XYZ file of C-alpha atoms in Angstrom:
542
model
C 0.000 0.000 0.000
C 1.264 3.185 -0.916
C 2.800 6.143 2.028
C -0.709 8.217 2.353
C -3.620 7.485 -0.657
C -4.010 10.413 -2.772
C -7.401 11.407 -2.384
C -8.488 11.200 -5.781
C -7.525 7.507 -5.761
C -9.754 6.705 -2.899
C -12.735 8.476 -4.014
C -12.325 7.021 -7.125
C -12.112 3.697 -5.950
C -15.438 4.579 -4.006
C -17.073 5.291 -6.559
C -17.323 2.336 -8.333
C -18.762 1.048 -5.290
C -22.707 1.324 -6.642
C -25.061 4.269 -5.657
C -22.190 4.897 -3.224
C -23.831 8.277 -2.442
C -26.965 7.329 -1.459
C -25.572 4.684 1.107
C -23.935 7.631 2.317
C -27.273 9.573 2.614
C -29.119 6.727 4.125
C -26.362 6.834 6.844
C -25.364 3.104 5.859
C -21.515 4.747 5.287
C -21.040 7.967 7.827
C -19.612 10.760 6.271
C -18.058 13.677 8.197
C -14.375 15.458 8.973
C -12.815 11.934 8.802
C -11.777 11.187 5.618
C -10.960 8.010 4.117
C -7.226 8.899 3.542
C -4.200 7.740 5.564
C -3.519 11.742 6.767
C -6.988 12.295 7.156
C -6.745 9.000 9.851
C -3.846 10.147 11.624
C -4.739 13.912 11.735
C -7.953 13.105 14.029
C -7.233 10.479 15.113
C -6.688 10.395 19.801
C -5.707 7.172 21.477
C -9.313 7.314 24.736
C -8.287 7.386 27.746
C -10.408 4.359 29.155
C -8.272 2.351 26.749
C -5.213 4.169 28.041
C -6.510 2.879 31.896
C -7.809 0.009 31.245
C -4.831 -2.252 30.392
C -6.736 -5.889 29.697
C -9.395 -6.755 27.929
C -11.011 -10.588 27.666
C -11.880 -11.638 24.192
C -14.737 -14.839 23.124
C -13.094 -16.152 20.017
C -16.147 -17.996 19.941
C -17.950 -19.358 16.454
C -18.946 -22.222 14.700
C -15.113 -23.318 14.504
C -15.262 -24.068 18.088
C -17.757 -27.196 17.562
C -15.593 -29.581 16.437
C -12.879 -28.882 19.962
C -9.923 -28.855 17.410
C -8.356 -25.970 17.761
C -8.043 -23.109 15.041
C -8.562 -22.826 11.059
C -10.988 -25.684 11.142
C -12.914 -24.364 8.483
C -10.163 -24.263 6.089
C -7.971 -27.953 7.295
C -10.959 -30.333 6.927
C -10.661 -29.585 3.413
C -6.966 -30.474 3.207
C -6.301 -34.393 3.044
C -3.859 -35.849 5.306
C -3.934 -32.760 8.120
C -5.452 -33.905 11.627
C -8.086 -31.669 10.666
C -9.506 -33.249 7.757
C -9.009 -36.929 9.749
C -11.262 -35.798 12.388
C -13.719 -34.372 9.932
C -14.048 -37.649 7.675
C -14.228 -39.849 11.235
C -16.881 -37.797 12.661
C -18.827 -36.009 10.349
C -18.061 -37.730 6.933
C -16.444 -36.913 3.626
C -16.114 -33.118 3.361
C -17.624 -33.302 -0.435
C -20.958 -34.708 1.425
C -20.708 -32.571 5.163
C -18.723 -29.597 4.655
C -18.098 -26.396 6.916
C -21.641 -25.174 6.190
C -22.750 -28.033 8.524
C -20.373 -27.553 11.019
C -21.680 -23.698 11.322
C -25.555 -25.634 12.349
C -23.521 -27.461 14.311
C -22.697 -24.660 16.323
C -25.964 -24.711 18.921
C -24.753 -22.610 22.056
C -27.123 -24.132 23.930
C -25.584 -24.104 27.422
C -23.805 -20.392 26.930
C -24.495 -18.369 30.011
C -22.967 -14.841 29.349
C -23.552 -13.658 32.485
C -21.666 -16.157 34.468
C -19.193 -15.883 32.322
C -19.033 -12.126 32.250
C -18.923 -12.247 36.509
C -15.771 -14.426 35.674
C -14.133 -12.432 33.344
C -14.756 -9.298 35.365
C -13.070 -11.164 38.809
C -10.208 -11.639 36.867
C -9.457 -8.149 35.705
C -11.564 -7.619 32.330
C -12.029 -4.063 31.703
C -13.074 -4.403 28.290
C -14.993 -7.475 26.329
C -14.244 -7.817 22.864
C -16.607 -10.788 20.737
C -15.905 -11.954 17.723
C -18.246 -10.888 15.448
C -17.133 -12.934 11.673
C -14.264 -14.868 11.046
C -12.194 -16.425 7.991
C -15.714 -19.036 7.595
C -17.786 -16.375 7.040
C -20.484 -16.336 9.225
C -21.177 -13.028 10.816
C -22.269 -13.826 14.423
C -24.592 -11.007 14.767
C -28.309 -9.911 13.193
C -26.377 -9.169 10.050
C -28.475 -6.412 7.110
C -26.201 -7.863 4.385
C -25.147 -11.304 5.132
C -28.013 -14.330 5.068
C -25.188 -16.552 6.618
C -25.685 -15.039 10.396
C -25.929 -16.266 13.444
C -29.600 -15.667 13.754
C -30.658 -18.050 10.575
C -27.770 -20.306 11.202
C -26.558 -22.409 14.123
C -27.802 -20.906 17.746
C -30.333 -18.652 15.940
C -29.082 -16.197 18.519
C -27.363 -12.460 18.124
C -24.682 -13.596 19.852
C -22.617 -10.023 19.416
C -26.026 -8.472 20.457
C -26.198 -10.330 23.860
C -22.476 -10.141 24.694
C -22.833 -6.069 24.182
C -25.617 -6.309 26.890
C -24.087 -8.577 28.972
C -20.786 -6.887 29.327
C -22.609 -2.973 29.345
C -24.957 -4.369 32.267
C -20.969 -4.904 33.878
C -19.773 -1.877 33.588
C -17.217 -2.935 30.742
C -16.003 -1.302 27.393
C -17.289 -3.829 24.272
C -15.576 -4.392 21.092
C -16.085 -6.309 18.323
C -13.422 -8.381 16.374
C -14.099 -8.604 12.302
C -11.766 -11.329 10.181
C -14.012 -11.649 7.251
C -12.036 -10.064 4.703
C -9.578 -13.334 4.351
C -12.643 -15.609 3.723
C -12.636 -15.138 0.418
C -9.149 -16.962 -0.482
C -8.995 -18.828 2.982
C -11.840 -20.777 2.046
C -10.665 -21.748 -1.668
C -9.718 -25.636 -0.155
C -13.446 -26.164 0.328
C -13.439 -26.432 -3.634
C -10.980 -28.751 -4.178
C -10.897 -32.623 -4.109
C -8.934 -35.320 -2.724
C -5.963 -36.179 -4.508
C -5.361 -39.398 -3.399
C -7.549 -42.564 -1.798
C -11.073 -43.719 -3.214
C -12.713 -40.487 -3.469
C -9.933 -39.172 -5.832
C -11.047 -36.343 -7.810
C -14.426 -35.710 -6.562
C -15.021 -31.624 -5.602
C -15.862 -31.078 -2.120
C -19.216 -29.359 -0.993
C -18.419 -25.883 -2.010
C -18.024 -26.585 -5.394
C -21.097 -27.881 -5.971
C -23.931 -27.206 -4.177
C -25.967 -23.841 -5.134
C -29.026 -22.310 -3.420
C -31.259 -24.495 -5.124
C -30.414 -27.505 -3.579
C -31.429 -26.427 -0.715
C -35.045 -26.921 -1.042
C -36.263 -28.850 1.701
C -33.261 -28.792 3.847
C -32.372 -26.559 6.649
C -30.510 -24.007 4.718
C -33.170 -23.700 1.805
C -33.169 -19.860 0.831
C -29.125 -19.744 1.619
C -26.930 -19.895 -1.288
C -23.578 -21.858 -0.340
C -21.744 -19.669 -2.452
C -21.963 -16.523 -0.512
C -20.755 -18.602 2.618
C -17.605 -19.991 0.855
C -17.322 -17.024 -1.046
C -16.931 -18.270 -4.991
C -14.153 -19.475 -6.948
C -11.463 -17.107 -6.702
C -8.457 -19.799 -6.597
C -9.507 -23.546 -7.487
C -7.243 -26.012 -7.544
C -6.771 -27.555 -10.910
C -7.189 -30.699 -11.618
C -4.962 -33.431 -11.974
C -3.257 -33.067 -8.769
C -2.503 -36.787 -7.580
C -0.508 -36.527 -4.099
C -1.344 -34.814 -1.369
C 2.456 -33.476 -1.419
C 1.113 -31.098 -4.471
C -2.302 -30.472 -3.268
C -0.429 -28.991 -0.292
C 1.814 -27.117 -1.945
C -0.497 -25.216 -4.831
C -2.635 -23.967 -1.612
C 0.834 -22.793 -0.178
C 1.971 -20.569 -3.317
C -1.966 -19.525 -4.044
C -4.918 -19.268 -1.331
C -2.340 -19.830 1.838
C -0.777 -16.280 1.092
C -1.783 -13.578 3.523
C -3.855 -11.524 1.139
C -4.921 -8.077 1.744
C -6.282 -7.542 -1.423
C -9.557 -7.901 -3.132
C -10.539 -10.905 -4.572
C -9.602 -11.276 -8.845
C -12.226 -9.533 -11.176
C -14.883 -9.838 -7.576
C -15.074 -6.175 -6.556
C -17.919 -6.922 -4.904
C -16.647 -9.496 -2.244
C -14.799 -6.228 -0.980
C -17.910 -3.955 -1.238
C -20.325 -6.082 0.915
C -17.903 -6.461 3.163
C -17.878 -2.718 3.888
C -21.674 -3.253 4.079
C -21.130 -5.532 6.399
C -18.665 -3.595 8.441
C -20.601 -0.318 8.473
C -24.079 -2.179 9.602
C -21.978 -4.255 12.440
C -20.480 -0.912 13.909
C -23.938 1.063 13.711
C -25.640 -1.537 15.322
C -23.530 -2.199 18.314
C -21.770 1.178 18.370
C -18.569 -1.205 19.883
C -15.710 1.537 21.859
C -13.440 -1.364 19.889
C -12.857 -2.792 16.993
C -10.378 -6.028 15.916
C -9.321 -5.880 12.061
C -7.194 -8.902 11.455
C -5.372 -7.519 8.895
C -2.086 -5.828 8.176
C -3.037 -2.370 8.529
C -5.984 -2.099 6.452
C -8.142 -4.180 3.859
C -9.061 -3.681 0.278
C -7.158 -0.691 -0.311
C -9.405 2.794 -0.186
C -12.295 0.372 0.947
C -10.658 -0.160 4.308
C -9.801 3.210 4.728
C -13.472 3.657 4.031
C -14.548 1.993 7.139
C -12.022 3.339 9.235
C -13.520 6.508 8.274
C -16.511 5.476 8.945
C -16.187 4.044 12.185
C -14.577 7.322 13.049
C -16.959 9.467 12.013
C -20.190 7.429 13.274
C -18.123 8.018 16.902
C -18.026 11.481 16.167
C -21.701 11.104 15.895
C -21.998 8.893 18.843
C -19.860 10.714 21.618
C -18.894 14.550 19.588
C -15.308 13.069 19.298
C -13.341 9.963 18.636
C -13.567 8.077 21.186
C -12.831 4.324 19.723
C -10.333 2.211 19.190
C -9.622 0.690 15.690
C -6.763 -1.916 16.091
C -4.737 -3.635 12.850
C -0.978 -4.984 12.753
C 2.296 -4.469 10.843
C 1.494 -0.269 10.660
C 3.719 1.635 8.225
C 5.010 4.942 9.395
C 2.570 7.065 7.283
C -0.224 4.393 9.622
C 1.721 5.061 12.777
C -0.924 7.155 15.131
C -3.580 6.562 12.694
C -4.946 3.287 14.099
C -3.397 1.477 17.490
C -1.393 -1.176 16.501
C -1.934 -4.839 17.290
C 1.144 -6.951 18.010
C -0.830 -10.858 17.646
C 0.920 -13.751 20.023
C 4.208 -11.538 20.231
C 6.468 -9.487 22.364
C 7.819 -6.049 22.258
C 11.436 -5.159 22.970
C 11.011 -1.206 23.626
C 8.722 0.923 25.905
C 6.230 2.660 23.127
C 5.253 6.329 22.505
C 1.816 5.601 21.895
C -0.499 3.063 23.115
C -0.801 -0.297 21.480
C -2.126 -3.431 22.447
C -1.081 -7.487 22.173
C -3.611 -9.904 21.876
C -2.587 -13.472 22.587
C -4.907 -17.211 24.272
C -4.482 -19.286 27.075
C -4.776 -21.947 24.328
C -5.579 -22.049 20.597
C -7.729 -19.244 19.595
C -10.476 -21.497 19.027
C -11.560 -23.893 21.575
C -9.222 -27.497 21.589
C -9.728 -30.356 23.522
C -6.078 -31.292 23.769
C -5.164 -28.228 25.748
C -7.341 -29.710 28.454
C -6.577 -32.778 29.049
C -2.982 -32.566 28.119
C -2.826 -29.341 30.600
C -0.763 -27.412 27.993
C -3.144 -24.010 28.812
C -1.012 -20.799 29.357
C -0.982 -20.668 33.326
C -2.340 -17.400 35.256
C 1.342 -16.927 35.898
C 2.300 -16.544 32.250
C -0.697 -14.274 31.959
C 0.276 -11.647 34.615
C 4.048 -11.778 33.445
C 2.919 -10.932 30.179
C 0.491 -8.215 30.945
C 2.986 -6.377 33.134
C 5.656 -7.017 30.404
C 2.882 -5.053 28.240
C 1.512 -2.617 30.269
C 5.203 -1.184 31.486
C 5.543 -0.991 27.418
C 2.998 1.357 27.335
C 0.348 -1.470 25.740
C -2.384 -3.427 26.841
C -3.097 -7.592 26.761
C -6.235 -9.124 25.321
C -6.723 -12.253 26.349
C -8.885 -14.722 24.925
C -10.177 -17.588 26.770
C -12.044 -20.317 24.351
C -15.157 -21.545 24.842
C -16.554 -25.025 23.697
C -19.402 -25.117 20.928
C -22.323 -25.286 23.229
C -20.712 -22.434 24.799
C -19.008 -23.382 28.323
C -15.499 -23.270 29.403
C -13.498 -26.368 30.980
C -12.283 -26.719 34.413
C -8.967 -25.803 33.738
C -9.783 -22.618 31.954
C -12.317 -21.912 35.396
C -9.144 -22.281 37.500
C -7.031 -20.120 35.444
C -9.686 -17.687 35.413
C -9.791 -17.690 39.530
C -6.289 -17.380 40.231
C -6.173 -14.153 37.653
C -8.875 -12.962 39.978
C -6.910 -13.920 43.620
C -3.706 -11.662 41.692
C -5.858 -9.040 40.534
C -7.612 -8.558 43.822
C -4.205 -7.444 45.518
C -1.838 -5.999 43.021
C -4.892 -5.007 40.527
C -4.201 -1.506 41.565
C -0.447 -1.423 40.013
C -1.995 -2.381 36.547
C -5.416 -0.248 36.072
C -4.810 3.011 35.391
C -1.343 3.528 35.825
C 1.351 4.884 33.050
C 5.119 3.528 31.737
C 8.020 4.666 33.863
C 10.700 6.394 32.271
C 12.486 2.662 31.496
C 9.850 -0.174 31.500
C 12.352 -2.382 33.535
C 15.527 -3.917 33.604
C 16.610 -8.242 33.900
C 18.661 -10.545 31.337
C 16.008 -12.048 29.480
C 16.293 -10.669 26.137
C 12.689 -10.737 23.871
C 12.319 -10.664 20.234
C 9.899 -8.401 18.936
C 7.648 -9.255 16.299
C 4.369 -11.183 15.899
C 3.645 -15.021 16.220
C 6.938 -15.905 18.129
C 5.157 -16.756 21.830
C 6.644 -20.218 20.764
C 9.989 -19.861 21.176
C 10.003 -17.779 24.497
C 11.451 -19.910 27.218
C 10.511 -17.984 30.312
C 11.484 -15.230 32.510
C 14.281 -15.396 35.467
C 13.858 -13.507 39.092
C 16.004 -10.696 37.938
C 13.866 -9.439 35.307
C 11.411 -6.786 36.472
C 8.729 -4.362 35.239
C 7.816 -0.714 36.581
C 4.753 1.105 36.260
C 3.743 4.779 37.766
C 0.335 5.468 39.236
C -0.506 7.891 41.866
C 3.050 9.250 42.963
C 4.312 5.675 43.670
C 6.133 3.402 41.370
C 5.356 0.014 40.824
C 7.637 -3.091 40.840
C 6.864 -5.999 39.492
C 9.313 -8.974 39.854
C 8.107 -11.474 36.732
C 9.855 -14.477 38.953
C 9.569 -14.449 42.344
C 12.871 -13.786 44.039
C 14.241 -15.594 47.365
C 16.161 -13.333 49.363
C 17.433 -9.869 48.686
C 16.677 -8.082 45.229
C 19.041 -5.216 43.885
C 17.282 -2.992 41.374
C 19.849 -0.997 39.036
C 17.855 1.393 37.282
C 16.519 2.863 40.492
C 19.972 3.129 42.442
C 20.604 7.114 43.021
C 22.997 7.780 40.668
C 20.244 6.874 37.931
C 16.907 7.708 39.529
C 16.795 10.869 41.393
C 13.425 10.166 43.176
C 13.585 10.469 47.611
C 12.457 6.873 48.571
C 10.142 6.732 51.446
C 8.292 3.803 51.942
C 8.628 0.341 50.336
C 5.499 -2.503 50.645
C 4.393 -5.650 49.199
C 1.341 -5.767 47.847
C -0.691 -7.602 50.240
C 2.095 -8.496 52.571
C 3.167 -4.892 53.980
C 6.674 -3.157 54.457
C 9.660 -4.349 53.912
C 13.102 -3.708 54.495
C 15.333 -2.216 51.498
C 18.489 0.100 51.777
C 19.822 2.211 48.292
C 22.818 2.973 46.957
C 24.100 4.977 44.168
C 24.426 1.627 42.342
C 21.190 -0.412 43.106
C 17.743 -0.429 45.570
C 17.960 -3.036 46.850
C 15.103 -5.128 48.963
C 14.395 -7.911 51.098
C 12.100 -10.470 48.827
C 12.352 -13.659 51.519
C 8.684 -13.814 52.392
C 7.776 -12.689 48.634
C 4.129 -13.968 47.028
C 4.344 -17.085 45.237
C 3.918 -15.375 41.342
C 4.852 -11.684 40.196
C 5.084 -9.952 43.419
C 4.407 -6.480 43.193
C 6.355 -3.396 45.363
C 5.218 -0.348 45.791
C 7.500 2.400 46.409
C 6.255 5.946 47.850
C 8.169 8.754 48.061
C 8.781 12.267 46.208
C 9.611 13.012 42.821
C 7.876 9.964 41.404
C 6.319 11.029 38.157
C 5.478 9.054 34.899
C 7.681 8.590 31.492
C-alpha cells in the first residue's frame, strides 16, 4: 500500500462502489471530517483514555469453529487431506464433499452459553473491556447481520450472539468491542473447492463446489446460497493433482498467502464487506474494533470503514472516542490506528499506546489443551500483561469456549487465580502509566508477531515498573528468594527520595539504596509476580 492514498484515488475507488452516495445519505456509510485517507486517519485520530486505563481486555473467540474442539482454522484444514483436521472431519462427520463447513456452522448450537456467568468471571479476573468476535475467515457473521443471510440468527444458535455479549458486558460496567476477520474468507476458504488427490474419493469436488441455493429446497438451509458462505471461486485447484504433497503445496503458493487484497475480477466481495462492516459498527456502536489484517483491507475500501467508524463516533460521543486496532502499521499508519502486536512481544517501551492480543490456548476452543494441561498458566498471563503494560500497551486475552458455549475446568481455575492476583496488586496495573524505562533483567525478547513459541521464560532478575498515583510500581516477573538489587533505580540513575517500600498484600519491607542499586528484602515474597510499591517524592510518569 502506498505512504498516504491520494485522495483522488480513494474516491475514485469509491465510486465504483454502486449508488455509493446514497448509502452515504441513508447513513449506511457515515460521512463527516474523517476522511478516508491515511492523513486524514492520523490527523484526528486520539488514542481514549479508558483504553489508556484500562490495560486488559477478555476476548470470546467464539464461532462455529469451536464445535468440532480442534483448535483453530478448522474451516479451512478439513478440506486439506492428510492434516489432523480433515481426519477428524471424515471420522466424525463424513467426507467433506458430502458434510462440509456449512454443517459444522448448524452445528454450532450454544445451547448451554451463560454470558452472564461468564461475564462475573471475566470481570473477577481483571476484564475491563470485552471484545466478541463478530465474523471470522468461515464467514459467518455472528450477529443480526443487514447484508449477510449466513448469520448467526438463521444459522446455528439462531441467537445475536454479538447483540447479547454487548448487553451482557454494558450491564458490567465494561467497554465492548467487536473483532471482524471476514475479509480473508474469500481466499482462505478456496480448499473447500478442491478434491482429494489421493484414496477412493480421488477427484471428486468437495461441498463448495457444488452445491448452489437451489439444492437447498427442503433442507435446513433452503433460501441460503452456499456460495456466498464460501465465497466463490477465486483460486480452485486444478485438476490433476494426484498426491497430497502437491495439493499442499499449490494452496501454499496460491490461497495460503496472507492476502490483503480484493478478490480477482470480484469487486464486490470487498464492497459487501464494507456493508457488512458499516451495519456491524452502527448496530452495536462497539468503543473497539479487531481488524485482522495488516493495517488495512481492500485498499481505499478499508480506509473507508475506518472513516466510517470514526466518524459514526463522532456522531456517537462529539469526538473519537474508539479504538480501531490492525498490525504491521507503516510509518505514514503510525498514530492513525493502534497497533496490534498478535501472540508476540515487544522489545522497547512505546510512545503511543498499542495493544497485544494473545490465548491461554488455541484461539479457538481445543480439547487437547485440556486434558494434556498445555493451557497458558495465570502466571504466564500476569508476566505478560505487566511485560505489556510497562511498554505502554495493553493484553487481550482470549479464553475459548466449547461449541455449546461453556469453558473447561482448567480454563475456570485459570480464570480464579487471575482474579486472587488481581484482587491485591490489581491496583499497580489499572490506570497507571510507563516509567521512564519499562524495567531492567537478562532475558532478552524478540519483537515481532507469532513468536510466543519460542520464548522460554522469565528469570527472578527481570522486572517491570509502572507509575500510578506518585508511587512506582515493581513488578518482579519471577519471584525472588532473598534480597533483590534494582539498578535502574539506584541514586545515581533515579533521582526520586524513597520513602516507603510494601508488598502488595504483605506490607513493608526492608530495602536500603545505593548509588548503584535499591535493593530489597524479597524472603517472604508472594508465590507469582510480586508487586512493590514504592512511595516517596519526585515519582512522576515517562
Amino acid at each position: 500500500m502506498p505512504g498516504g492514498w491520494h485522495r483522488r484515488g480513494v474516491l475514485a475507488g469509491l465510486a465504483a462502489m454502486p449508488a455509493m452516495p446514497a448509502l452515504a445519505r441513508r447513513g449506511v456509510v457515515e460521512t463527516g471530517p474523517v476522511q478516508p485517507t491515511w492523513p486524514s486517519l492520523v490527523e484526528h485520530y486520539r488514542y481514549p483514555d479508558w483504553f489508556r486505563d484500562a490495560k486488559f481486555g477478555i476476548w470470546s473467540h467464539w464461532g462455529p469453529q469451536s464445535v468440532p474442539e480442534q483448535g483453530d482454522w478448522y474451516g479451512r484444514f478439513l478440506y486439506m487431506q492428510g492434516h489432523p483436521m480433515y481426519r477428524h472431519h471424515l471420522e466424525t462427520y463424513g467426507h467433506p464433499a458430502d458434510t462440509g463447513m456449512m454443517e459444522i456452522q448448524n452445528r454450532w448450537t450454544a445451547d448451554r452459553w451463560d454470558p452472564d456467568a461468564l461475564m462475573k468471571r471475566f470481570v473477577k479476573a481483571g476484564a475491563k473491556y470485552f471484545v466478541s468476535l463478530a465474523c471470522h475467515h468461515d464467514n459467518l457473521d455472528c450477529y443480526d447481520s443487514a447484508h449477510h443471510a449466513w448469520n448467526s440468527m438463521r444459522v446455528g444458535p439462531k441467537r445475536d450472539v454479538v447483540g447479547i455479549w454487548a448487553k451482557t458486558a454494558r450491564a458490567a460496567g465494561l467497554r465492548f468491542g467487536v473483532s471482524n476477520h471476514a475479509s480473508h474468507a474469500w481466499h482462505w476458504y478456496q480448499p473447500a473447492y478442491g478434491y482429494d488427490p489421493e484414496g477412493p474419493r480421488k477427484g471428486q469436488r468437495y461441498d463448495a463446489y457444488r452445491l448452489t441455493a437451489a439444492d437447498g429446497r427442503g433442507k435446513w438451509w433452503q433460501g441460503l446460497d452456499p456460495q456466498a458462505l464460501y465465497t466463490g471461486r477465486h483460486m480452485v485447484a486444478p485438476d490433476g493433482l494426484d498426491t497430497i504433497a502437491a495439493m499442499d503445496a499449490w494452496h501454499t503458493a496460491h490461497d495460503g498467502q496472507w492476502i490483503e487484497t480484493a478478490p480477482p475480477g470480484d469487486a464486490r466481495y470487498a464492497r459487501q464487506w464494507l456493508l457488512r462492516q458499516a451495519d456491524l459498527v452502527e448496530k452495536y456502536r462497539p468503543d473497539f474494533c479487531y481488524m485482522d489484517n495488516y493495517e488495512l483491507p481492500f485498499g481505499p475500501i478499508g480506509l473507508a470503514a475506518a472513516a466510517d467508524y470514526y466518524n459514526r463516533s463522532i456522531r456517537w460521543h462529539g469526538k473519537v472516542d474508539v479504538v480501531l486496532t490492525a498490525k504491521q502499521l507503516k510509518p505514514y499508519a503510525r498514530f492513525g490506528l493502534v497497533q496490534d502486536v498478535e501472540r508476540g512481544f515487544s522489545d522497547r517501551l512505546w510512545e503511543e499506546p498499542w495493544q497485544t492480543d494473545t490465548c491461554i490456548g488455541d484461539w479457538f476452543y481445543n480439547r487437547a489443551r485440556f486434558t494434556d494441561r498445555s493451557y497458558k498458566s495465570a502466571e504466564d498471563v500476569v508476566q505478560r500483561l505487566a511485560d505489556v503494560v510497562s511498554k505502554n500497551g495493553n493484553l487481550l486475552l482470549s479464553i475459548p469456549q466449547r461449541g455449546d458455549g461453556t469453558i473447561d475446568a482448567e480454563e475456570e481455575r485459570i480464570l480464579d487465580d487471575l482474579a486472587g492476583w488481581m484482587a491485591v496488586n490489581g491496583s499497580a496495573i489499572f490506570g497507571s502509566r510507563p516509567f521512564h524505562v519499562y524495567g531492567e533483567g537478562p532475558t532478552q525478547l524478540a519483537t515481532g508477531m507469532q513468536n510466543e513459541g519460542a520464548f522460554k521464560g522469565f528469570d527472578a532478575r527481570d522486572v517491570r515498573f509502572t507509575v500510578k498515583g506518585g508511587a512506582l510500581y515493581i513488578f518482579f516477573l519471577k519471584p525472588p528468594r532473598g534480597r533483590a538489587a534494582i539498578a535502574a533505580l539506584g541514586s545515581k540513575r533515579w533521582q526520586a527520595q524513597v520513602e516507603r517500600v510494601s508488598v502488595l498484600g504483605s506490607g513493608q519491607i526492608e530495602y536500603g539504596r545505593s548509588a548503584d542499586a535499591l535493593e530489597l528484602d524479597m524472603t517472604n515474597s508472594p508465590d507469582f509476580v510480586p508487586v512493590v510499591r514504592i512511595d516517596g517524592r519526585g515519582i512522576v510518569p515517562a
